Structure formats: structure tokens, C-alpha cells
Short mmCIF file of C-alpha atoms in Angstrom, two decimals:
data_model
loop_
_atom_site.label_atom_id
_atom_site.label_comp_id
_atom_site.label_asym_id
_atom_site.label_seq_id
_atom_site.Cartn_x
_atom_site.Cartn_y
_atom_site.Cartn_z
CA UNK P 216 0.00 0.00 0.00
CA UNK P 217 1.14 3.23 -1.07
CA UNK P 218 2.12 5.54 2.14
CA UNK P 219 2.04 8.99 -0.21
CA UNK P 220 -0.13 9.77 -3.06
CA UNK P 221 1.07 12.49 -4.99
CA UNK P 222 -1.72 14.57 -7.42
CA UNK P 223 0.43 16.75 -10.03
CA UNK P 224 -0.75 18.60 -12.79
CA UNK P 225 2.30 18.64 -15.55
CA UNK P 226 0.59 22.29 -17.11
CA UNK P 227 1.18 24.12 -13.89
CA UNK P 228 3.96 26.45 -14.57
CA UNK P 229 6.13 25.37 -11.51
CA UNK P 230 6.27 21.80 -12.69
CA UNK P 231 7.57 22.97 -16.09
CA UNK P 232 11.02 22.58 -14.74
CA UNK P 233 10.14 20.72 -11.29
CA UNK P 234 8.23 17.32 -12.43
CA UNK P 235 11.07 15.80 -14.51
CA UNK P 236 13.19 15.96 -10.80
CA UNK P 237 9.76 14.49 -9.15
CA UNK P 238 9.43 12.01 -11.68
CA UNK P 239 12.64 10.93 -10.71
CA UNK P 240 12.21 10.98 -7.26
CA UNK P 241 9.56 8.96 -7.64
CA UNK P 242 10.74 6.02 -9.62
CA UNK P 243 11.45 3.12 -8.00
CA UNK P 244 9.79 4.13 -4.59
CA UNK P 245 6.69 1.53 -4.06
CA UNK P 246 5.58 4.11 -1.50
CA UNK P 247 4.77 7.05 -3.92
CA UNK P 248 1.85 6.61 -5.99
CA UNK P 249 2.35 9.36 -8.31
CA UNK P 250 -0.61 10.39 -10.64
CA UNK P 251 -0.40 12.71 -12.97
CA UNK P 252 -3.32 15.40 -14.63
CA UNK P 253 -3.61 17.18 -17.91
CA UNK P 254 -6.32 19.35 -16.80
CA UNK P 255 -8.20 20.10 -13.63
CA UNK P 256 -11.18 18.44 -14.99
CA UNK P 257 -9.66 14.89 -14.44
CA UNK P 258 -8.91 15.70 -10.71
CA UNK P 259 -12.37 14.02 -10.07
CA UNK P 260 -11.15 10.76 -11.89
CA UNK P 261 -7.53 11.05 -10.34
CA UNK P 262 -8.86 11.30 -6.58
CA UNK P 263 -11.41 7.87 -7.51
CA UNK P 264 -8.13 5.76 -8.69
CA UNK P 265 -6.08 7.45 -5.78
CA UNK P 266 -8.96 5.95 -3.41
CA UNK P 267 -8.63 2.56 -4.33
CA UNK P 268 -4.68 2.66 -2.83
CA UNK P 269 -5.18 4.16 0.83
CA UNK P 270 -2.95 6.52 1.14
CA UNK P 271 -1.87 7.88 4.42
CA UNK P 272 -1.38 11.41 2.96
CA UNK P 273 -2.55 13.10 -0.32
CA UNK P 274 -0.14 15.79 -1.80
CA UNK P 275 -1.39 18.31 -4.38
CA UNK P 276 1.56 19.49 -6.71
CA UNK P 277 0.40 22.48 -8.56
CA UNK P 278 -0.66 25.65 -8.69
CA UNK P 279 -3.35 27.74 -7.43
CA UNK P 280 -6.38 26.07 -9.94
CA UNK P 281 -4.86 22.43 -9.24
CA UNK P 282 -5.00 22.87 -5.45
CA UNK P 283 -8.81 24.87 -5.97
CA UNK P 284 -9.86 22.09 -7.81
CA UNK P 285 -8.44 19.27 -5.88
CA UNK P 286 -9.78 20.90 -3.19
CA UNK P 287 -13.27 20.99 -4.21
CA UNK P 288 -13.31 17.45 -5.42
CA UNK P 289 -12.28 16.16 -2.04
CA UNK P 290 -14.69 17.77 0.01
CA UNK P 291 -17.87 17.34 -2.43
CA UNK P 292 -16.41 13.86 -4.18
CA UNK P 293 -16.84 11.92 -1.04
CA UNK P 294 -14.56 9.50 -2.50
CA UNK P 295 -12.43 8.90 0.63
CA UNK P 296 -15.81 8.47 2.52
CA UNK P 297 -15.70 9.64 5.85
CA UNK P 298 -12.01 9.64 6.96
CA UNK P 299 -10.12 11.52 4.05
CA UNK P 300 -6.38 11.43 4.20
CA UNK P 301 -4.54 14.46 5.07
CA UNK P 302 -3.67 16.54 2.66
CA UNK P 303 0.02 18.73 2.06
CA UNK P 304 0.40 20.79 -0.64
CA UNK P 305 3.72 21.50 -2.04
CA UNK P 306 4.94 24.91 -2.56
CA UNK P 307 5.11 24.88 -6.54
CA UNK P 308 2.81 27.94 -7.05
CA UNK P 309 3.03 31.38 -7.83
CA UNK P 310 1.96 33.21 -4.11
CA UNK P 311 2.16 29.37 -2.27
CA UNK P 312 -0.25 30.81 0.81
CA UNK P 313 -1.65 27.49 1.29
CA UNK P 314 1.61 25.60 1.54
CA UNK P 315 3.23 28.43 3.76
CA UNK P 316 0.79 28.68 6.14
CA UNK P 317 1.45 24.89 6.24
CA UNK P 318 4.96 24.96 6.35
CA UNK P 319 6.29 24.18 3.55
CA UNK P 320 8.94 26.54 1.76
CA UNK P 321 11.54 26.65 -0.21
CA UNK P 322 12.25 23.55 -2.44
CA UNK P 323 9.17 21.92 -3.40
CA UNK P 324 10.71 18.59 -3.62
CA UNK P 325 12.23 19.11 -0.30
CA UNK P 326 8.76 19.44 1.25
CA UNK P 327 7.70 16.09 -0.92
CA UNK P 328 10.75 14.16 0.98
CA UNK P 329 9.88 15.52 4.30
CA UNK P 330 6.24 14.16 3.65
CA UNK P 331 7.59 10.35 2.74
CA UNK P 332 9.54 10.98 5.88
CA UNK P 333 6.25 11.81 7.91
CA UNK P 334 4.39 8.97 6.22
CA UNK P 335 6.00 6.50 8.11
CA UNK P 336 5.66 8.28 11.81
CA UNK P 337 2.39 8.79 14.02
CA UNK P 338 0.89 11.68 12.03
CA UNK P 339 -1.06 12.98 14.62
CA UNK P 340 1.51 15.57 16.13
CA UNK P 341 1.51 17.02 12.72
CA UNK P 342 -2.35 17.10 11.48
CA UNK P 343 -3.95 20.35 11.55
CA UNK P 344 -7.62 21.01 11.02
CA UNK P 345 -8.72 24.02 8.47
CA UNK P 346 -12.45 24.64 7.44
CA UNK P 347 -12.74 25.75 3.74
CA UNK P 348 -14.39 28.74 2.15
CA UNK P 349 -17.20 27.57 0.03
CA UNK P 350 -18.21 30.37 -2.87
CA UNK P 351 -21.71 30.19 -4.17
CA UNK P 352 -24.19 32.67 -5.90
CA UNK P 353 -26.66 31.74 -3.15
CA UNK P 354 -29.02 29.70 -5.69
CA UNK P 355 -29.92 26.07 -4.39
CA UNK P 356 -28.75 23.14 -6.66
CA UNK P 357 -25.03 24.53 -7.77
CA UNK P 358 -22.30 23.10 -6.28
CA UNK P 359 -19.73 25.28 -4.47
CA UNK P 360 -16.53 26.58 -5.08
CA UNK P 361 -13.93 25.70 -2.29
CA UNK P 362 -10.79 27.04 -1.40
CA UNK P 363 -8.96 28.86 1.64
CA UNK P 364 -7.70 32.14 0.69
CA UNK P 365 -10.05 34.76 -1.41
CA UNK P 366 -8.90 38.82 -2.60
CA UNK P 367 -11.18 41.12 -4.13
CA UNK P 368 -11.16 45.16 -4.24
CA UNK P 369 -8.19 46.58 -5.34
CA UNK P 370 -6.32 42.78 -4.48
CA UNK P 371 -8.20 41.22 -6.93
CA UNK P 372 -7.17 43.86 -9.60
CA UNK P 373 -3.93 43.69 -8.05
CA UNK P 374 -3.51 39.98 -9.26
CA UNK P 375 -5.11 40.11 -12.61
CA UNK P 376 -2.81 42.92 -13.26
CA UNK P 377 0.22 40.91 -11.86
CA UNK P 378 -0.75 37.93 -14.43
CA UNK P 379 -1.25 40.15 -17.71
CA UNK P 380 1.37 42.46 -17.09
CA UNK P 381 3.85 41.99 -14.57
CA UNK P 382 4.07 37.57 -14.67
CA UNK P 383 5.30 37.85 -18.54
CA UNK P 384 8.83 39.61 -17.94
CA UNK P 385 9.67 36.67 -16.24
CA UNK P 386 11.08 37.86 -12.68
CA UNK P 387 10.98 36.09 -9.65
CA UNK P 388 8.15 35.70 -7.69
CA UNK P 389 8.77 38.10 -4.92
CA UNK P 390 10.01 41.01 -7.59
CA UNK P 391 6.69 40.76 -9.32
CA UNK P 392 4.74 41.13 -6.11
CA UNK P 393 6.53 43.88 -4.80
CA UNK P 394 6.27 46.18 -7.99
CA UNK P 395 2.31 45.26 -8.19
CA UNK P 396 2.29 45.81 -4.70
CA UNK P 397 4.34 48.98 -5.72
CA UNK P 398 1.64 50.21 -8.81
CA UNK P 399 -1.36 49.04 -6.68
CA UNK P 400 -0.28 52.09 -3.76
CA UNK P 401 0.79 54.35 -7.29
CA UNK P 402 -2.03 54.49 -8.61
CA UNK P 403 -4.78 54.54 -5.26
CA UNK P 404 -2.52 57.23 -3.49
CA UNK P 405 -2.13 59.41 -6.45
CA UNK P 406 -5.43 58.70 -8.59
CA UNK P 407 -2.65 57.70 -11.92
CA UNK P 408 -5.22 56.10 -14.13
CA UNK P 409 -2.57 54.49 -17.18
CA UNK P 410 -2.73 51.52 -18.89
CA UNK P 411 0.22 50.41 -17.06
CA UNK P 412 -1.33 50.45 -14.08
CA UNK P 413 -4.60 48.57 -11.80
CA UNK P 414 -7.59 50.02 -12.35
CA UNK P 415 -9.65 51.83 -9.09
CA UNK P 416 -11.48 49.43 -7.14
CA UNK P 417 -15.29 49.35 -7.51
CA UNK P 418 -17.61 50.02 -4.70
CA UNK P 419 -18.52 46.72 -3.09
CA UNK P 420 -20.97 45.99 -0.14
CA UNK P 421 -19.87 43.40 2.48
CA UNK P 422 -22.16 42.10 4.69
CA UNK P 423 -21.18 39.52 7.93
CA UNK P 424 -23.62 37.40 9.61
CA UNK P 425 -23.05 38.55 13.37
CA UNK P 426 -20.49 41.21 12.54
CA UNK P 427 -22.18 43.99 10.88
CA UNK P 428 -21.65 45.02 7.14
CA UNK P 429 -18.71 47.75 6.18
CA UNK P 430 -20.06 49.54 3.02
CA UNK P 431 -17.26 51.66 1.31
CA UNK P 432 -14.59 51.32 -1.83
CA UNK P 433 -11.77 49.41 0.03
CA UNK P 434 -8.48 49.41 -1.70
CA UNK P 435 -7.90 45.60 -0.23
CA UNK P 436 -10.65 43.01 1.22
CA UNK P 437 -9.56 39.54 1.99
CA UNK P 438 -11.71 36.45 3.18
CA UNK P 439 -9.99 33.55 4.08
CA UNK P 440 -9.56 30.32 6.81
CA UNK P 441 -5.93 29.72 6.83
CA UNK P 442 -4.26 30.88 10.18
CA UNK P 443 -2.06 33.73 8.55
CA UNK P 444 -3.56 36.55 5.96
CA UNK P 445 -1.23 38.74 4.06
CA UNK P 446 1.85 41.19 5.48
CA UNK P 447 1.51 38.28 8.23
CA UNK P 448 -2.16 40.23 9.58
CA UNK P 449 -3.96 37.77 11.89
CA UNK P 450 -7.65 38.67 12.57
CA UNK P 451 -6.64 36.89 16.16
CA UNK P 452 -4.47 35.77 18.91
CA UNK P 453 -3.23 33.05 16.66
CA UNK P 454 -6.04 30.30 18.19
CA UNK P 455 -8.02 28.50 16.10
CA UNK P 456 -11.92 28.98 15.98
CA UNK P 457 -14.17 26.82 14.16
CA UNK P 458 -16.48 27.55 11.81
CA UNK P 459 -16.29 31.62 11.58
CA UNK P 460 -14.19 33.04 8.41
CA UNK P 461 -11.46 35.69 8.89
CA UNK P 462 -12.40 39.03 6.91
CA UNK P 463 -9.80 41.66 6.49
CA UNK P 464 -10.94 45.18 4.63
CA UNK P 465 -8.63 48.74 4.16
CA UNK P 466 -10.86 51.44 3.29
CA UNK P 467 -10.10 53.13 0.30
CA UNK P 468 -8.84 56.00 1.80
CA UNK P 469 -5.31 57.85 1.81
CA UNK P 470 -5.23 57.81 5.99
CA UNK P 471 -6.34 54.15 6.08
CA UNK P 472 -4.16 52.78 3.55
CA UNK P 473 -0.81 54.46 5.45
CA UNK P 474 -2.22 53.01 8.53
CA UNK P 475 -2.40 49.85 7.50
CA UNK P 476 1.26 50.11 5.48
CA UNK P 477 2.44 51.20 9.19
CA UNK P 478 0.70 48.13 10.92
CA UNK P 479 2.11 45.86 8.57
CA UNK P 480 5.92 46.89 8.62
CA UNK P 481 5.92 46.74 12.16
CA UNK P 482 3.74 44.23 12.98
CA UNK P 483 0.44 45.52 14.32
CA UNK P 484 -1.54 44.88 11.50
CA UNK P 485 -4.73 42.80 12.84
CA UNK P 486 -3.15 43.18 16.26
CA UNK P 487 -3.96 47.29 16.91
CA UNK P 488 -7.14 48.68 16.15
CA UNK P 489 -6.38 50.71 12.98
CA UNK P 490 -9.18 53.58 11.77
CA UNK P 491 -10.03 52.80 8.35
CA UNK P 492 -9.19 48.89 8.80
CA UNK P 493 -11.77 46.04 9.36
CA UNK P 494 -10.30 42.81 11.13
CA UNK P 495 -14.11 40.52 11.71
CA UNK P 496 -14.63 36.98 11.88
CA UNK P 497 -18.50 35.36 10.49
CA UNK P 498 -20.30 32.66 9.27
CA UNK P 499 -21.10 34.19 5.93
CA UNK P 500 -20.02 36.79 4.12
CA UNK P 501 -22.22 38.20 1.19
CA UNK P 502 -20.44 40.24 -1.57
CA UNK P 503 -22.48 42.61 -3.24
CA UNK P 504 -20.88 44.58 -6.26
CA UNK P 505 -21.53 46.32 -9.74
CA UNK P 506 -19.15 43.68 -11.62
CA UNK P 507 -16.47 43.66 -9.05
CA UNK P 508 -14.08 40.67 -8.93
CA UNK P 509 -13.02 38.38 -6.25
CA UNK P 510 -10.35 35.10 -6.59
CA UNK P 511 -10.53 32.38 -4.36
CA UNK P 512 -7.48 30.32 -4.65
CA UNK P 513 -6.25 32.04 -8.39
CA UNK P 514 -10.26 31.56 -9.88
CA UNK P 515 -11.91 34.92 -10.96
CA UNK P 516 -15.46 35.30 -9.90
CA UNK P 517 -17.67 38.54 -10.69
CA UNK P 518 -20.56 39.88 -8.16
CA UNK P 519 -23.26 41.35 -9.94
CA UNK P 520 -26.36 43.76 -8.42
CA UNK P 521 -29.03 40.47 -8.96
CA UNK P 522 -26.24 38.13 -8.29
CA UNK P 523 -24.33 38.54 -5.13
CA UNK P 524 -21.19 36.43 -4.28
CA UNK P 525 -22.34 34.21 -0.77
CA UNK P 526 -19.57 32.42 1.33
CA UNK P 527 -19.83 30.17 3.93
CA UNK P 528 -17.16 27.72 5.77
CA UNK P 529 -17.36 23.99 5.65
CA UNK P 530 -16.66 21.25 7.66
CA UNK P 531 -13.20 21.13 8.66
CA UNK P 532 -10.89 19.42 6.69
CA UNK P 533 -7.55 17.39 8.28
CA UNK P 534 -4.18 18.81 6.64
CA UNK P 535 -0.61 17.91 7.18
CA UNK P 536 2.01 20.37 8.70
CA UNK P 537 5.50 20.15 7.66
CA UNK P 538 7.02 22.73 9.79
CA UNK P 539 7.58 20.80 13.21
#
């Protein structure tokens, strides 16, 4: 029986020069049961023949739509019944806030060999629990969208412009994020409107079960369930609670945006109470919007007037933890 199966997706860009090395890695090892994708719509058929072996773990090697996907599958396939395996993800995307806030960094392969190594220990000093986001346009019979991490505002603009312009000059990772990070604070500080930079945010309404609802243009808004948000904000004291999402708003204002640069250099962001800067935790959060975009997990969604964006957590899901 197979200790580790591994789910990769050859057309992620990551494993254009990672999977021959995996490939290798793999070969030979009757532990590894290594499955490979061509497209995210054969996760569903991938995660059926990966049930048949029992694994004790299930790693995802892709990128942001790989991990979405697999994600989603999972929870809604039910093919693992009641007792899925944990699941690691491997830090082979382009922002990696899933595997980080699990982690894993650095080499991706490196994080696969520490997860053969964990295989064959007791697991349960290492599993971690995480409830996912599930995205629906509040209209019975469709199947949710899951996934952990979800921008919109001026972050969702942010990383469609980091894709179409920034992504194809080929710099690292962290360069590109820093100069969209760079024409995002441009062109909302000093009202540039150019071609070369994000468009303004549009006005969105955000309403929390139990919280109240904010109403304003925010330059940033981020919904998500992993432990950490970005600039290493926590809506918390770092415990867990079940079952409420962490929501994270910056008003699109000149004052609130330099507060919240200030609380996230030193530290204070989601820590001090910041005018201008909404830290909240609910059960459902109901985006409300003129065409304005959101990503969960690197998928573009739109919230129109008639059809608002409605997301709720799940059931928490067991994860592995590489970081000891």
C-alpha cells in the first residue's frame, strides 16, 4: 500500500522545470503513488483511482487552480468516505499561501521528501484542522466553489494585473509582487489612471452574519480560513476557531491605507485597532458589487447587483504540517 499519493498537474507552470526531478524521485519508490493530470477536470477521476490505494497522505503538486480544484473534489467527491487522508500541498505555485501557512517553503521537492519521511511516523503531532471557504451565488442546486484564501477590491485587480502584465517579464516571484504591490499604492494614493497600471477598485458591499456590514470602496478586502492573511495580519491571537471566516478590509482612503502600510511593517496589522481597517470573523459573508471581482485560490469570480457572491465555511478538513 502506497504511504504517499502524490496529485500533479504537468501544465502548472512550476512543474515545467520541477516534475522531470519528481518524476525521478519517484521512480522506483513503491511508496509514492504518483498520478499525474492534464487538466483540472480529471482531478475528479484522479482522486477515484487514488482511493482505491489508501494513502496515508494526499499531496497536491500544482498551482493555485490544481490545489482549488483538488480541493473541491475532495470535500464534495466523497470519495475517501468519511475519513479523508490528510492533505500537504507542495509549494510549486506562484503566491504558495496554502503551503506556507502549512509549512512548507523553499524547495518543493524538499517538502515532498519531508512528507515520505512523515508517512512512516504517528501523524497525529503534525495534522492540523482548516475549514474551507465555500463560494456560491446563493441559488440552491449549484455546487460550491472551495478554497482557503479569497482577494477582491483593489487585491483582486492587483492579481489580474500581476498575471497580464507583470508575470510575462519573467522575474521572480517576490520582484513581481513587490512592484504590483508597488503600482497598486501608485495608482490609489495618487489617482494615476494608465494603462500600465490597476484600475480603481469598484464600490462593493460586504455584509457579515453577526459582525455587521462595512459599506465603502476598500483598496484591499480579503476572506480567508488559513491561520495567517497577508503582510503576516492575523484577525486573532493566533487560536483556532471553528467555523467563523477571517475578513480583512482597508478602506479606500489615503489615511487608512498608510495606517495599514504602518501596521504591517511593524507588525500591528490585525493586532492594533487601525481607523479605516476592518479585522471581523462570520459565518457568511455576502459580496455585493456592480461587476467587481473576487479570486478564491487564483479563480476569478464577478458579483453582480441580482447576483451577489455568498460564502460560507465547511466542515473542517484534516491537513498535514511540515514545519515541526
Amino acid at each position: 500500500m502506497a504511504c504517499v499519493a502524490l496529485l500533479s498537474n504537468p501544465r502548472s507552470t512550476g512543474n515545467r522545470s520541477l516534475l522531470p526531478r519528481v518524476r525521478s524521485f519517484c521512480a522506483g519508490r513503491p511508496d509514492i503513488f504518483h498520478y499525474e493530470v492534464e487538466h483540472v477536470g480529471q482531478i475528479g477521476e484522479a482522486l477515484r483511482t487514488i482511493a482505491r490505494v489508501k494513502p496515508k497522505i494526499l499531496v497536491i503538486n500544482g498551482g493555485d487552480g490544481t490545489v482549488q480544484a483538488a480541493l473541491t473534489e475532495l470535500y464534495h467527491g466523497g470519495h475517501f468516505g468519511d475519513a479523508p487522508p490528510p492533505v500537504a500541498v507542495l509549494p510549486n505555485g506562484k503566491t504558495n499561501l496554502i503551503a506556507l501557512d502549512l509549512g512548507a517553503a523553499g524547495d518543493p521537492l524538499a517538502a515532498l521528501e519531508r512528507v515520505v519521511e512523515l508517512s512512516k511516523t504517528d501523524l497525529s503531532d503534525h495534522i492540523v484542522v482548516r475549514e474551507l471557504i465555500a463560494l456560491s451565488d446563493g441559488q440552491s442546486g449549484t455546487r460550491p466553489t472551495l478554497g482557503m484564501f479569497l482577494g477582491g477590491a483593489g487585491l483582486a485587480d492587483t492579481i489580474l494585473y500581476c498575471r497580464t502584465k507583470i508575470y510575462p517579464l519573467g522575474l521572480p516571484n517576490g520582484v513581481s509582487h513587490v512592484l504590483a504591490a508597488l503600482a497598486v499604492l501608485i495608482s490609489a494614493l495618487f489617482g494615476l489612471r494608465t494603462s500600465f497600471l490597476p484600475p480603481k477598485p469598484r464600490p462593493v458591499r460586504i455584509s457579515l452574519v453577526r459582525e455587521g456590514q462595512p459599506l465603502g470602496d476598500f483598496s484591499v478586502f480579503i476572506v480567508t480560513t488559513l491561520e495567517k492573511m497577508l503582510l503576516a495580519a492575523r484577525a486573532d491571537s493566533g487560536v483556532h476557531v471553528p467555523g467563523r471566516m477571517k475578513f480583512m478590509a482597508v478602506e479606500l482612503t489615503f489615511p487608512a491605507m498608510v495606517r495599514a502600510l504602518y501596521g504591517a511593517i511593524f507588525g500591528r496589522l490585525g493586532r492594533d485597532k487601525l481607523s479605516g481597517v476592518h479585522f471581523e470573523r462570520g459565518d457568511l459573508v455576502r459580496i455585493e458589487g456592480e461587476g467587481s471581482s473576487v479570486i478564491l485560490d487564483g479563480e476569478t469570480f464577478r458579483a453582480e447587483r441580482d447576483h451577489p457572491i455568498v460564502l460560507t465555511s465547511t466542515a473542517p478538513v484534516p491537513f498535514l504540517r511540515l514545519a515541526a
